[in-house]
GROMACS .gro file of C-alpha atoms in nm:
model
  453
    1UNK     CA    1   0.066  -0.113   3.389
    2UNK     CA    2  -0.294  -0.139   3.264
    3UNK     CA    3  -0.427  -0.327   3.571
    4UNK     CA    4  -0.552  -0.596   3.331
    5UNK     CA    5  -0.487  -0.969   3.383
    6UNK     CA    6  -0.175  -1.105   3.209
    7UNK     CA    7  -0.114  -1.406   2.982
    8UNK     CA    8  -0.092  -1.651   3.274
    9UNK     CA    9  -0.427  -1.533   3.409
   10UNK     CA   10  -0.580  -1.561   3.063
   11UNK     CA   11  -0.459  -1.920   3.018
   12UNK     CA   12  -0.591  -2.013   3.361
   13UNK     CA   13  -0.928  -1.862   3.271
   14UNK     CA   14  -0.939  -2.052   2.942
   15UNK     CA   15  -0.842  -2.382   3.104
   16UNK     CA   16  -1.125  -2.345   3.355
   17UNK     CA   17  -1.370  -2.256   3.079
   18UNK     CA   18  -1.268  -2.546   2.856
   19UNK     CA   19  -1.272  -2.789   3.149
   20UNK     CA   20  -1.637  -2.710   3.214
   21UNK     CA   21  -1.617  -2.510   3.535
   22UNK     CA   22  -1.850  -2.228   3.623
   23UNK     CA   23  -1.777  -2.065   3.288
   24UNK     CA   24  -1.948  -2.216   2.980
   25UNK     CA   25  -1.752  -2.500   2.820
   26UNK     CA   26  -1.744  -2.335   2.477
   27UNK     CA   27  -1.586  -1.992   2.440
   28UNK     CA   28  -1.499  -1.730   2.182
   29UNK     CA   29  -1.154  -1.571   2.189
   30UNK     CA   30  -1.077  -1.233   2.034
   31UNK     CA   31  -0.713  -1.144   1.972
   32UNK     CA   32  -0.650  -0.768   1.941
   33UNK     CA   33  -0.330  -0.609   1.812
   34UNK     CA   34  -0.276  -0.233   1.796
   35UNK     CA   35  -0.178  -0.069   1.469
   36UNK     CA   36   0.094   0.200   1.463
   37UNK     CA   37   0.180   0.149   1.831
   38UNK     CA   38   0.543   0.063   1.755
   39UNK     CA   39   0.585   0.401   1.586
   40UNK     CA   40   0.448   0.571   1.898
   41UNK     CA   41   0.710   0.398   2.114
   42UNK     CA   42   0.991   0.458   1.865
   43UNK     CA   43   0.922   0.827   1.812
   44UNK     CA   44   0.765   0.948   2.137
   45UNK     CA   45   0.918   0.710   2.391
   46UNK     CA   46   0.795   0.434   2.618
   47UNK     CA   47   0.641   0.668   2.874
   48UNK     CA   48   0.401   0.801   2.611
   49UNK     CA   49   0.347   0.446   2.485
   50UNK     CA   50   0.253   0.332   2.836
   51UNK     CA   51  -0.002   0.613   2.865
   52UNK     CA   52  -0.152   0.510   2.532
   53UNK     CA   53  -0.181   0.147   2.645
   54UNK     CA   54  -0.361   0.248   2.964
   55UNK     CA   55  -0.614   0.456   2.770
   56UNK     CA   56  -0.664   0.179   2.513
   57UNK     CA   57  -0.729  -0.070   2.794
   58UNK     CA   58  -0.984   0.166   2.950
   59UNK     CA   59  -1.168   0.208   2.618
   60UNK     CA   60  -1.171  -0.164   2.546
   61UNK     CA   61  -1.306  -0.241   2.895
   62UNK     CA   62  -1.576   0.020   2.853
   63UNK     CA   63  -1.671  -0.128   2.515
   64UNK     CA   64  -1.710  -0.492   2.622
   65UNK     CA   65  -1.870  -0.423   2.960
   66UNK     CA   66  -1.893  -0.687   3.234
   67UNK     CA   67  -1.981  -0.976   2.999
   68UNK     CA   68  -1.628  -1.027   2.866
   69UNK     CA   69  -1.293  -1.111   3.022
   70UNK     CA   70  -1.009  -0.893   2.889
   71UNK     CA   71  -0.635  -0.944   2.935
   72UNK     CA   72  -0.317  -0.784   2.807
   73UNK     CA   73  -0.082  -1.061   2.694
   74UNK     CA   74   0.198  -0.866   2.527
   75UNK     CA   75   0.327  -0.520   2.449
   76UNK     CA   76   0.030  -0.408   2.240
   77UNK     CA   77  -0.171  -0.731   2.233
   78UNK     CA   78  -0.499  -0.781   2.416
   79UNK     CA   79  -0.740  -1.074   2.432
   80UNK     CA   80  -1.109  -1.095   2.513
   81UNK     CA   81  -1.290  -1.412   2.622
   82UNK     CA   82  -1.664  -1.428   2.556
   83UNK     CA   83  -1.949  -1.670   2.613
   84UNK     CA   84  -1.986  -1.883   2.298
   85UNK     CA   85  -2.353  -1.778   2.278
   86UNK     CA   86  -2.226  -1.472   2.090
   87UNK     CA   87  -2.328  -1.522   1.725
   88UNK     CA   88  -2.141  -1.391   1.421
   89UNK     CA   89  -2.351  -1.076   1.402
   90UNK     CA   90  -2.285  -0.995   1.768
   91UNK     CA   91  -1.913  -1.058   1.721
   92UNK     CA   92  -1.905  -0.835   1.414
   93UNK     CA   93  -2.075  -0.553   1.606
   94UNK     CA   94  -1.839  -0.592   1.899
   95UNK     CA   95  -1.529  -0.599   1.679
   96UNK     CA   96  -1.642  -0.287   1.498
   97UNK     CA   97  -1.718  -0.118   1.831
   98UNK     CA   98  -1.367  -0.199   1.954
   99UNK     CA   99  -1.223  -0.041   1.639
  100UNK     CA  100  -1.455   0.259   1.673
  101UNK     CA  101  -1.346   0.310   2.034
  102UNK     CA  102  -1.004   0.416   1.903
  103UNK     CA  103  -1.130   0.658   1.638
  104UNK     CA  104  -1.096   0.953   1.875
  105UNK     CA  105  -0.722   1.031   1.904
  106UNK     CA  106  -0.559   0.971   2.241
  107UNK     CA  107  -0.423   1.286   2.404
  108UNK     CA  108  -0.097   1.247   2.596
  109UNK     CA  109   0.053   1.571   2.725
  110UNK     CA  110  -0.105   1.772   2.446
  111UNK     CA  111   0.007   1.528   2.175
  112UNK     CA  112  -0.275   1.378   1.969
  113UNK     CA  113  -0.200   1.011   1.898
  114UNK     CA  114  -0.392   0.788   1.657
  115UNK     CA  115  -0.382   0.409   1.683
  116UNK     CA  116  -0.602   0.140   1.535
  117UNK     CA  117  -0.673  -0.225   1.608
  118UNK     CA  118  -0.696  -0.553   1.417
  119UNK     CA  119  -0.914  -0.829   1.564
  120UNK     CA  120  -0.889  -1.204   1.509
  121UNK     CA  121  -1.173  -1.434   1.621
  122UNK     CA  122  -1.156  -1.806   1.704
  123UNK     CA  123  -1.415  -2.035   1.865
  124UNK     CA  124  -1.392  -2.345   2.078
  125UNK     CA  125  -1.455  -2.623   1.990
  126UNK     CA  126  -1.506  -2.543   1.619
  127UNK     CA  127  -1.164  -2.385   1.565
  128UNK     CA  128  -0.952  -2.535   1.843
  129UNK     CA  129  -0.977  -2.807   2.109
  130UNK     CA  130  -0.752  -2.643   2.369
  131UNK     CA  131  -0.644  -2.305   2.502
  132UNK     CA  132  -0.305  -2.282   2.329
  133UNK     CA  133  -0.448  -2.374   1.988
  134UNK     CA  134  -0.735  -2.130   2.039
  135UNK     CA  135  -0.484  -1.852   2.108
  136UNK     CA  136  -0.276  -1.945   1.805
  137UNK     CA  137  -0.575  -1.957   1.571
  138UNK     CA  138  -0.711  -1.625   1.695
  139UNK     CA  139  -0.362  -1.483   1.641
  140UNK     CA  140  -0.356  -1.614   1.283
  141UNK     CA  141  -0.698  -1.459   1.215
  142UNK     CA  142  -0.576  -1.129   1.360
  143UNK     CA  143  -0.279  -1.118   1.122
  144UNK     CA  144  -0.512  -1.189   0.831
  145UNK     CA  145  -0.721  -0.887   0.936
  146UNK     CA  146  -0.406  -0.676   0.963
  147UNK     CA  147  -0.288  -0.784   0.618
  148UNK     CA  148  -0.626  -0.726   0.455
  149UNK     CA  149  -0.685  -0.396   0.631
  150UNK     CA  150  -1.019  -0.517   0.772
  151UNK     CA  151  -1.139  -0.451   1.131
  152UNK     CA  152  -1.172  -0.823   1.208
  153UNK     CA  153  -1.147  -1.173   1.060
  154UNK     CA  154  -1.271  -1.514   1.172
  155UNK     CA  155  -1.026  -1.803   1.180
  156UNK     CA  156  -1.030  -2.020   0.869
  157UNK     CA  157  -0.819  -2.340   0.839
  158UNK     CA  158  -0.704  -2.213   0.500
  159UNK     CA  159  -0.524  -1.936   0.687
  160UNK     CA  160  -0.279  -2.193   0.829
  161UNK     CA  161  -0.115  -2.263   0.494
  162UNK     CA  162  -0.104  -1.893   0.415
  163UNK     CA  163   0.058  -1.822   0.751
  164UNK     CA  164   0.325  -2.088   0.700
  165UNK     CA  165   0.399  -1.947   0.356
  166UNK     CA  166   0.412  -1.591   0.489
  167UNK     CA  167   0.658  -1.696   0.757
  168UNK     CA  168   0.871  -1.868   0.494
  169UNK     CA  169   0.859  -1.563   0.268
  170UNK     CA  170   0.951  -1.333   0.556
  171UNK     CA  171   1.256  -1.543   0.637
  172UNK     CA  172   1.368  -1.571   0.276
  173UNK     CA  173   1.303  -1.206   0.190
  174UNK     CA  174   1.573  -1.084   0.426
  175UNK     CA  175   1.826  -1.302   0.244
  176UNK     CA  176   1.690  -1.195  -0.095
  177UNK     CA  177   1.745  -0.827  -0.017
  178UNK     CA  178   2.111  -0.896   0.055
  179UNK     CA  179   2.153  -1.141  -0.233
  180UNK     CA  180   2.085  -1.152  -0.607
  181UNK     CA  181   1.726  -1.275  -0.607
  182UNK     CA  182   1.551  -0.939  -0.646
  183UNK     CA  183   1.535  -0.743  -0.969
  184UNK     CA  184   1.379  -0.423  -1.096
  185UNK     CA  185   1.170  -0.421  -1.410
  186UNK     CA  186   1.057  -0.097  -1.572
  187UNK     CA  187   0.725  -0.021  -1.742
  188UNK     CA  188   0.745   0.270  -1.987
  189UNK     CA  189   0.515   0.572  -1.962
  190UNK     CA  190   0.439   0.756  -2.286
  191UNK     CA  191   0.377   1.129  -2.312
  192UNK     CA  192   0.047   1.155  -2.500
  193UNK     CA  193   0.130   1.507  -2.618
  194UNK     CA  194   0.476   1.442  -2.762
  195UNK     CA  195   0.444   1.071  -2.835
  196UNK     CA  196   0.777   1.010  -2.658
  197UNK     CA  197   0.862   0.782  -2.367
  198UNK     CA  198   0.984   1.020  -2.099
  199UNK     CA  199   0.936   0.817  -1.780
  200UNK     CA  200   0.899   0.465  -1.643
  201UNK     CA  201   0.775   0.295  -1.329
  202UNK     CA  202   1.013   0.069  -1.136
  203UNK     CA  203   0.850  -0.259  -1.031
  204UNK     CA  204   1.002  -0.520  -0.802
  205UNK     CA  205   1.038  -0.881  -0.913
  206UNK     CA  206   1.151  -1.177  -0.701
  207UNK     CA  207   1.247  -1.520  -0.829
  208UNK     CA  208   1.330  -1.754  -0.541
  209UNK     CA  209   1.548  -2.061  -0.610
  210UNK     CA  210   1.292  -2.303  -0.462
  211UNK     CA  211   0.967  -2.108  -0.417
  212UNK     CA  212   0.984  -1.978  -0.775
  213UNK     CA  213   0.837  -1.645  -0.880
  214UNK     CA  214   0.673  -1.471  -0.585
  215UNK     CA  215   0.410  -1.208  -0.666
  216UNK     CA  216   0.498  -0.851  -0.557
  217UNK     CA  217   0.165  -0.812  -0.374
  218UNK     CA  218   0.254  -1.114  -0.163
  219UNK     CA  219   0.609  -1.032  -0.057
  220UNK     CA  220   0.554  -0.657  -0.026
  221UNK     CA  221   0.263  -0.727   0.212
  222UNK     CA  222   0.498  -0.941   0.422
  223UNK     CA  223   0.759  -0.664   0.419
  224UNK     CA  224   0.501  -0.405   0.526
  225UNK     CA  225   0.398  -0.615   0.825
  226UNK     CA  226   0.761  -0.644   0.940
  227UNK     CA  227   1.067  -0.424   0.964
  228UNK     CA  228   1.176  -0.545   0.619
  229UNK     CA  229   0.990  -0.267   0.438
  230UNK     CA  230   1.267  -0.018   0.516
  231UNK     CA  231   1.559  -0.218   0.364
  232UNK     CA  232   1.336  -0.330   0.076
  233UNK     CA  233   1.240   0.031  -0.004
  234UNK     CA  234   1.601   0.146   0.012
  235UNK     CA  235   1.712  -0.144  -0.211
  236UNK     CA  236   1.450  -0.039  -0.466
  237UNK     CA  237   1.550   0.327  -0.451
  238UNK     CA  238   1.920   0.247  -0.493
  239UNK     CA  239   1.841   0.036  -0.797
  240UNK     CA  240   1.614   0.299  -0.952
  241UNK     CA  241   1.866   0.580  -0.896
  242UNK     CA  242   2.149   0.368  -1.036
  243UNK     CA  243   1.937   0.302  -1.345
  244UNK     CA  244   1.860   0.671  -1.392
  245UNK     CA  245   2.232   0.744  -1.390
  246UNK     CA  246   2.325   0.449  -1.615
  247UNK     CA  247   2.064   0.543  -1.877
  248UNK     CA  248   2.161   0.910  -1.857
  249UNK     CA  249   2.523   0.820  -1.929
  250UNK     CA  250   2.401   0.633  -2.238
  251UNK     CA  251   2.200   0.932  -2.358
  252UNK     CA  252   1.852   0.838  -2.235
  253UNK     CA  253   1.699   1.083  -1.989
  254UNK     CA  254   1.386   0.944  -1.821
  255UNK     CA  255   1.219   0.999  -1.489
  256UNK     CA  256   1.167   0.684  -1.283
  257UNK     CA  257   0.877   0.636  -1.042
  258UNK     CA  258   0.898   0.421  -0.728
  259UNK     CA  259   0.608   0.322  -0.502
  260UNK     CA  260   0.618   0.413  -0.132
  261UNK     CA  261   0.436   0.208   0.131
  262UNK     CA  262   0.221   0.344   0.412
  263UNK     CA  263   0.483   0.252   0.671
  264UNK     CA  264   0.755   0.449   0.494
  265UNK     CA  265   0.525   0.753   0.492
  266UNK     CA  266   0.515   0.733   0.872
  267UNK     CA  267   0.896   0.729   0.901
  268UNK     CA  268   1.008   1.084   0.979
  269UNK     CA  269   1.372   0.984   0.920
  270UNK     CA  270   1.305   0.866   0.564
  271UNK     CA  271   1.358   1.203   0.386
  272UNK     CA  272   1.709   1.228   0.532
  273UNK     CA  273   1.797   0.877   0.415
  274UNK     CA  274   1.648   0.955   0.074
  275UNK     CA  275   1.870   1.262   0.045
  276UNK     CA  276   2.175   1.048   0.124
  277UNK     CA  277   2.076   0.805  -0.152
  278UNK     CA  278   2.035   1.090  -0.404
  279UNK     CA  279   2.375   1.236  -0.317
  280UNK     CA  280   2.541   0.895  -0.336
  281UNK     CA  281   2.385   0.820  -0.676
  282UNK     CA  282   2.474   1.162  -0.817
  283UNK     CA  283   2.142   1.217  -0.992
  284UNK     CA  284   1.897   1.506  -0.995
  285UNK     CA  285   1.617   1.480  -0.740
  286UNK     CA  286   1.365   1.578  -1.009
  287UNK     CA  287   1.450   1.262  -1.204
  288UNK     CA  288   1.291   1.057  -0.924
  289UNK     CA  289   0.917   1.034  -0.862
  290UNK     CA  290   0.762   0.873  -0.555
  291UNK     CA  291   0.411   0.729  -0.587
  292UNK     CA  292   0.189   0.722  -0.279
  293UNK     CA  293  -0.167   0.597  -0.244
  294UNK     CA  294  -0.464   0.776  -0.092
  295UNK     CA  295  -0.510   0.500   0.166
  296UNK     CA  296  -0.143   0.520   0.270
  297UNK     CA  297  -0.192   0.889   0.339
  298UNK     CA  298  -0.485   0.820   0.570
  299UNK     CA  299  -0.296   0.594   0.813
  300UNK     CA  300  -0.174   0.905   0.995
  301UNK     CA  301  -0.241   1.211   0.774
  302UNK     CA  302  -0.055   1.461   0.990
  303UNK     CA  303   0.266   1.263   1.005
  304UNK     CA  304   0.244   1.159   0.639
  305UNK     CA  305   0.203   1.522   0.535
  306UNK     CA  306   0.512   1.617   0.733
  307UNK     CA  307   0.717   1.343   0.564
  308UNK     CA  308   0.587   1.437   0.219
  309UNK     CA  309   0.669   1.803   0.271
  310UNK     CA  310   1.028   1.712   0.361
  311UNK     CA  311   1.053   1.494   0.050
  312UNK     CA  312   0.923   1.784  -0.158
  313UNK     CA  313   1.194   2.011  -0.018
  314UNK     CA  314   1.453   1.774  -0.167
  315UNK     CA  315   1.308   1.836  -0.513
  316UNK     CA  316   1.175   1.482  -0.555
  317UNK     CA  317   0.842   1.467  -0.741
  318UNK     CA  318   0.539   1.314  -0.570
  319UNK     CA  319   0.230   1.164  -0.733
  320UNK     CA  320  -0.092   1.006  -0.606
  321UNK     CA  321  -0.116   0.644  -0.726
  322UNK     CA  322  -0.441   0.447  -0.777
  323UNK     CA  323  -0.632   0.775  -0.768
  324UNK     CA  324  -1.006   0.730  -0.726
  325UNK     CA  325  -0.993   0.411  -0.519
  326UNK     CA  326  -0.922   0.570  -0.179
  327UNK     CA  327  -1.172   0.671   0.086
  328UNK     CA  328  -1.034   1.010   0.174
  329UNK     CA  329  -1.152   1.363   0.112
  330UNK     CA  330  -1.034   1.554  -0.193
  331UNK     CA  331  -0.920   1.822   0.048
  332UNK     CA  332  -0.576   1.661   0.075
  333UNK     CA  333  -0.506   1.753  -0.289
  334UNK     CA  334  -0.514   2.115  -0.181
  335UNK     CA  335  -0.257   2.059   0.094
  336UNK     CA  336  -0.019   1.802  -0.053
  337UNK     CA  337   0.279   1.914  -0.267
  338UNK     CA  338   0.200   1.665  -0.544
  339UNK     CA  339   0.272   1.715  -0.912
  340UNK     CA  340   0.061   1.437  -1.066
  341UNK     CA  341  -0.240   1.208  -1.028
  342UNK     CA  342  -0.230   0.851  -1.156
  343UNK     CA  343  -0.582   0.729  -1.229
  344UNK     CA  344  -0.646   0.372  -1.118
  345UNK     CA  345  -0.650   0.123  -1.404
  346UNK     CA  346  -0.996  -0.008  -1.311
  347UNK     CA  347  -1.154   0.307  -1.456
  348UNK     CA  348  -0.939   0.305  -1.769
  349UNK     CA  349  -1.005  -0.061  -1.841
  350UNK     CA  350  -1.379  -0.013  -1.797
  351UNK     CA  351  -1.430   0.314  -1.982
  352UNK     CA  352  -1.505   0.164  -2.324
  353UNK     CA  353  -1.805  -0.034  -2.201
  354UNK     CA  354  -1.909   0.157  -1.890
  355UNK     CA  355  -2.047   0.510  -1.914
  356UNK     CA  356  -1.980   0.581  -1.546
  357UNK     CA  357  -1.612   0.488  -1.584
  358UNK     CA  358  -1.591   0.711  -1.891
  359UNK     CA  359  -1.739   1.004  -1.698
  360UNK     CA  360  -1.492   0.946  -1.413
  361UNK     CA  361  -1.201   0.940  -1.659
  362UNK     CA  362  -1.306   1.271  -1.813
  363UNK     CA  363  -1.396   1.436  -1.483
  364UNK     CA  364  -1.059   1.344  -1.336
  365UNK     CA  365  -0.891   1.520  -1.627
  366UNK     CA  366  -1.086   1.837  -1.553
  367UNK     CA  367  -0.998   1.813  -1.183
  368UNK     CA  368  -0.627   1.754  -1.243
  369UNK     CA  369  -0.587   2.033  -1.495
  370UNK     CA  370  -0.787   2.270  -1.277
  371UNK     CA  371  -0.535   2.200  -1.000
  372UNK     CA  372  -0.243   2.228  -1.247
  373UNK     CA  373  -0.144   1.865  -1.195
  374UNK     CA  374  -0.010   1.619  -1.450
  375UNK     CA  375  -0.238   1.325  -1.520
  376UNK     CA  376  -0.128   0.967  -1.581
  377UNK     CA  377  -0.350   0.676  -1.688
  378UNK     CA  378  -0.248   0.319  -1.613
  379UNK     CA  379  -0.402   0.005  -1.761
  380UNK     CA  380  -0.396   0.136  -2.120
  381UNK     CA  381  -0.439  -0.178  -2.329
  382UNK     CA  382  -0.558  -0.064  -2.671
  383UNK     CA  383  -0.515   0.208  -2.930
  384UNK     CA  384  -0.873   0.315  -2.856
  385UNK     CA  385  -0.778   0.372  -2.493
  386UNK     CA  386  -0.476   0.580  -2.587
  387UNK     CA  387  -0.667   0.797  -2.834
  388UNK     CA  388  -0.955   0.852  -2.595
  389UNK     CA  389  -0.719   0.953  -2.315
  390UNK     CA  390  -0.521   1.186  -2.541
  391UNK     CA  391  -0.844   1.356  -2.646
  392UNK     CA  392  -0.956   1.381  -2.283
  393UNK     CA  393  -0.637   1.568  -2.199
  394UNK     CA  394  -0.430   1.303  -2.021
  395UNK     CA  395  -0.057   1.372  -2.016
  396UNK     CA  396   0.090   1.023  -1.982
  397UNK     CA  397  -0.024   0.665  -2.044
  398UNK     CA  398   0.110   0.334  -1.920
  399UNK     CA  399   0.001  -0.017  -2.008
  400UNK     CA  400   0.027  -0.315  -2.240
  401UNK     CA  401  -0.070  -0.106  -2.544
  402UNK     CA  402   0.286   0.020  -2.524
  403UNK     CA  403   0.483  -0.235  -2.323
  404UNK     CA  404   0.477  -0.463  -2.023
  405UNK     CA  405   0.736  -0.414  -1.750
  406UNK     CA  406   1.079  -0.508  -1.886
  407UNK     CA  407   1.424  -0.583  -1.744
  408UNK     CA  408   1.650  -0.277  -1.744
  409UNK     CA  409   1.846  -0.353  -2.063
  410UNK     CA  410   1.534  -0.452  -2.257
  411UNK     CA  411   1.354  -0.138  -2.139
  412UNK     CA  412   1.649   0.079  -2.246
  413UNK     CA  413   1.639  -0.070  -2.597
  414UNK     CA  414   1.261  -0.029  -2.611
  415UNK     CA  415   1.282   0.341  -2.516
  416UNK     CA  416   1.556   0.412  -2.772
  417UNK     CA  417   1.364   0.243  -3.055
  418UNK     CA  418   1.027   0.384  -2.953
  419UNK     CA  419   1.150   0.743  -2.930
  420UNK     CA  420   1.341   0.717  -3.258
  421UNK     CA  421   1.026   0.598  -3.436
  422UNK     CA  422   0.818   0.869  -3.269
  423UNK     CA  423   1.062   1.140  -3.377
  424UNK     CA  424   1.051   1.017  -3.736
  425UNK     CA  425   0.672   1.030  -3.728
  426UNK     CA  426   0.676   1.386  -3.592
  427UNK     CA  427   0.908   1.491  -3.875
  428UNK     CA  428   0.688   1.317  -4.134
  429UNK     CA  429   0.974   1.084  -4.221
  430UNK     CA  430   0.783   0.772  -4.129
  431UNK     CA  431   0.565   0.637  -4.414
  432UNK     CA  432   0.312   0.480  -4.179
  433UNK     CA  433   0.230   0.477  -3.810
  434UNK     CA  434   0.385   0.200  -3.607
  435UNK     CA  435   0.161  -0.097  -3.544
  436UNK     CA  436   0.210  -0.085  -3.166
  437UNK     CA  437  -0.005   0.224  -3.123
  438UNK     CA  438   0.268   0.489  -3.136
  439UNK     CA  439   0.054   0.702  -3.365
  440UNK     CA  440  -0.178   0.781  -3.074
  441UNK     CA  441  -0.162   1.157  -3.138
  442UNK     CA  442  -0.250   1.121  -3.505
  443UNK     CA  443  -0.623   1.174  -3.517
  444UNK     CA  444  -0.753   1.366  -3.217
  445UNK     CA  445  -1.078   1.448  -3.392
  446UNK     CA  446  -1.150   1.079  -3.436
  447UNK     CA  447  -1.086   1.028  -3.066
  448UNK     CA  448  -1.328   1.308  -2.984
  449UNK     CA  449  -1.595   1.135  -3.189
  450UNK     CA  450  -1.525   0.814  -2.996
  451UNK     CA  451  -1.576   1.007  -2.672
  452UNK     CA  452  -1.907   1.141  -2.793
  453UNK     CA  453  -2.012   0.790  -2.895
   0.00000   0.00000   0.00000
């Protein structure tokens, strides 16, 4: 297809090199895996995918020149063999150049297609004594780069344990989705204007019978690198929608927010499945909020925008999570049908001691309100934080000042008690503000003085 050597030719080349033939005894192996290629095949067909592979091969060959040996060893996997004289700086430049070679979209029949690449690097003899081990270690390094979102990574023996654990988690996660190991916890969000809890964020928790508690960042990353992200997302949405209905039937009306991954934003069939879930649950679309990150949007902005627009048509609310940490232009705020920004907690947690963070917090409020967007602050851990944010004009706050994420029943009880206390305070029936910081709207002038200080 690409006219490049195949896996057998690569192994033969490596065996000759490592045996000390005409090629230097020590070599460097680069493993390259395309990002988003599966979606090209799934949505546009294998003919388009084949055309993309041919163009990628041409660009890679042009980038490495005559010094390197390049082969295609799988569907969207390529390898490059280099003279071991290449130092780390040279390898870094080459890896970045390979990534840069794909920055210009590939045109196939008038369709503009964007793909990326993750590169793993392994050396002989430092990282592996033979060809098969060298391939495996370069492959491990490549998956580390893919997981971290970096252009390239060098092999590190510590990666082996992580890879074994990731494989174990991937195998167990499929069973967990169909079993009773997963649970949703809910972290309340407080309206800084009314003092009431009107929404909550759904957060996944996994307790494995032998591996114990597995951090969300760890198992969600595994899901995103496999096809498990789709069933995991739908499991989460079903649980969140069921909770909205259950709480509504008990007299508590709150909006629940669920995080969406970058891969789900590239799935053009997702809005239709989401609509089916809403209909099945029998809840209002506006009671569900989907949080997306700036970086997730940038994987394929055109496709993500199309998916988001279809979600918006359903009446589901959309917010930008971790706002301020992405690398994209603010121009997308003009085009996206979002209703809220959620400022990243790093700015909130630093604003008391860092003037720059404080300026960012206040400037974001001006930006959001100028665009008629709601503004949420996460990482609120003190009464000072809550008062400052209320004075700055933030609409909602979330963090340990109010509550950690709680199991569903505990969160329900917390919301009922919190809102009852807040209503008493509003009606001047409460003799004193609650010690947990629920009097955050009490002295705005004092908060303003804190801001000035």
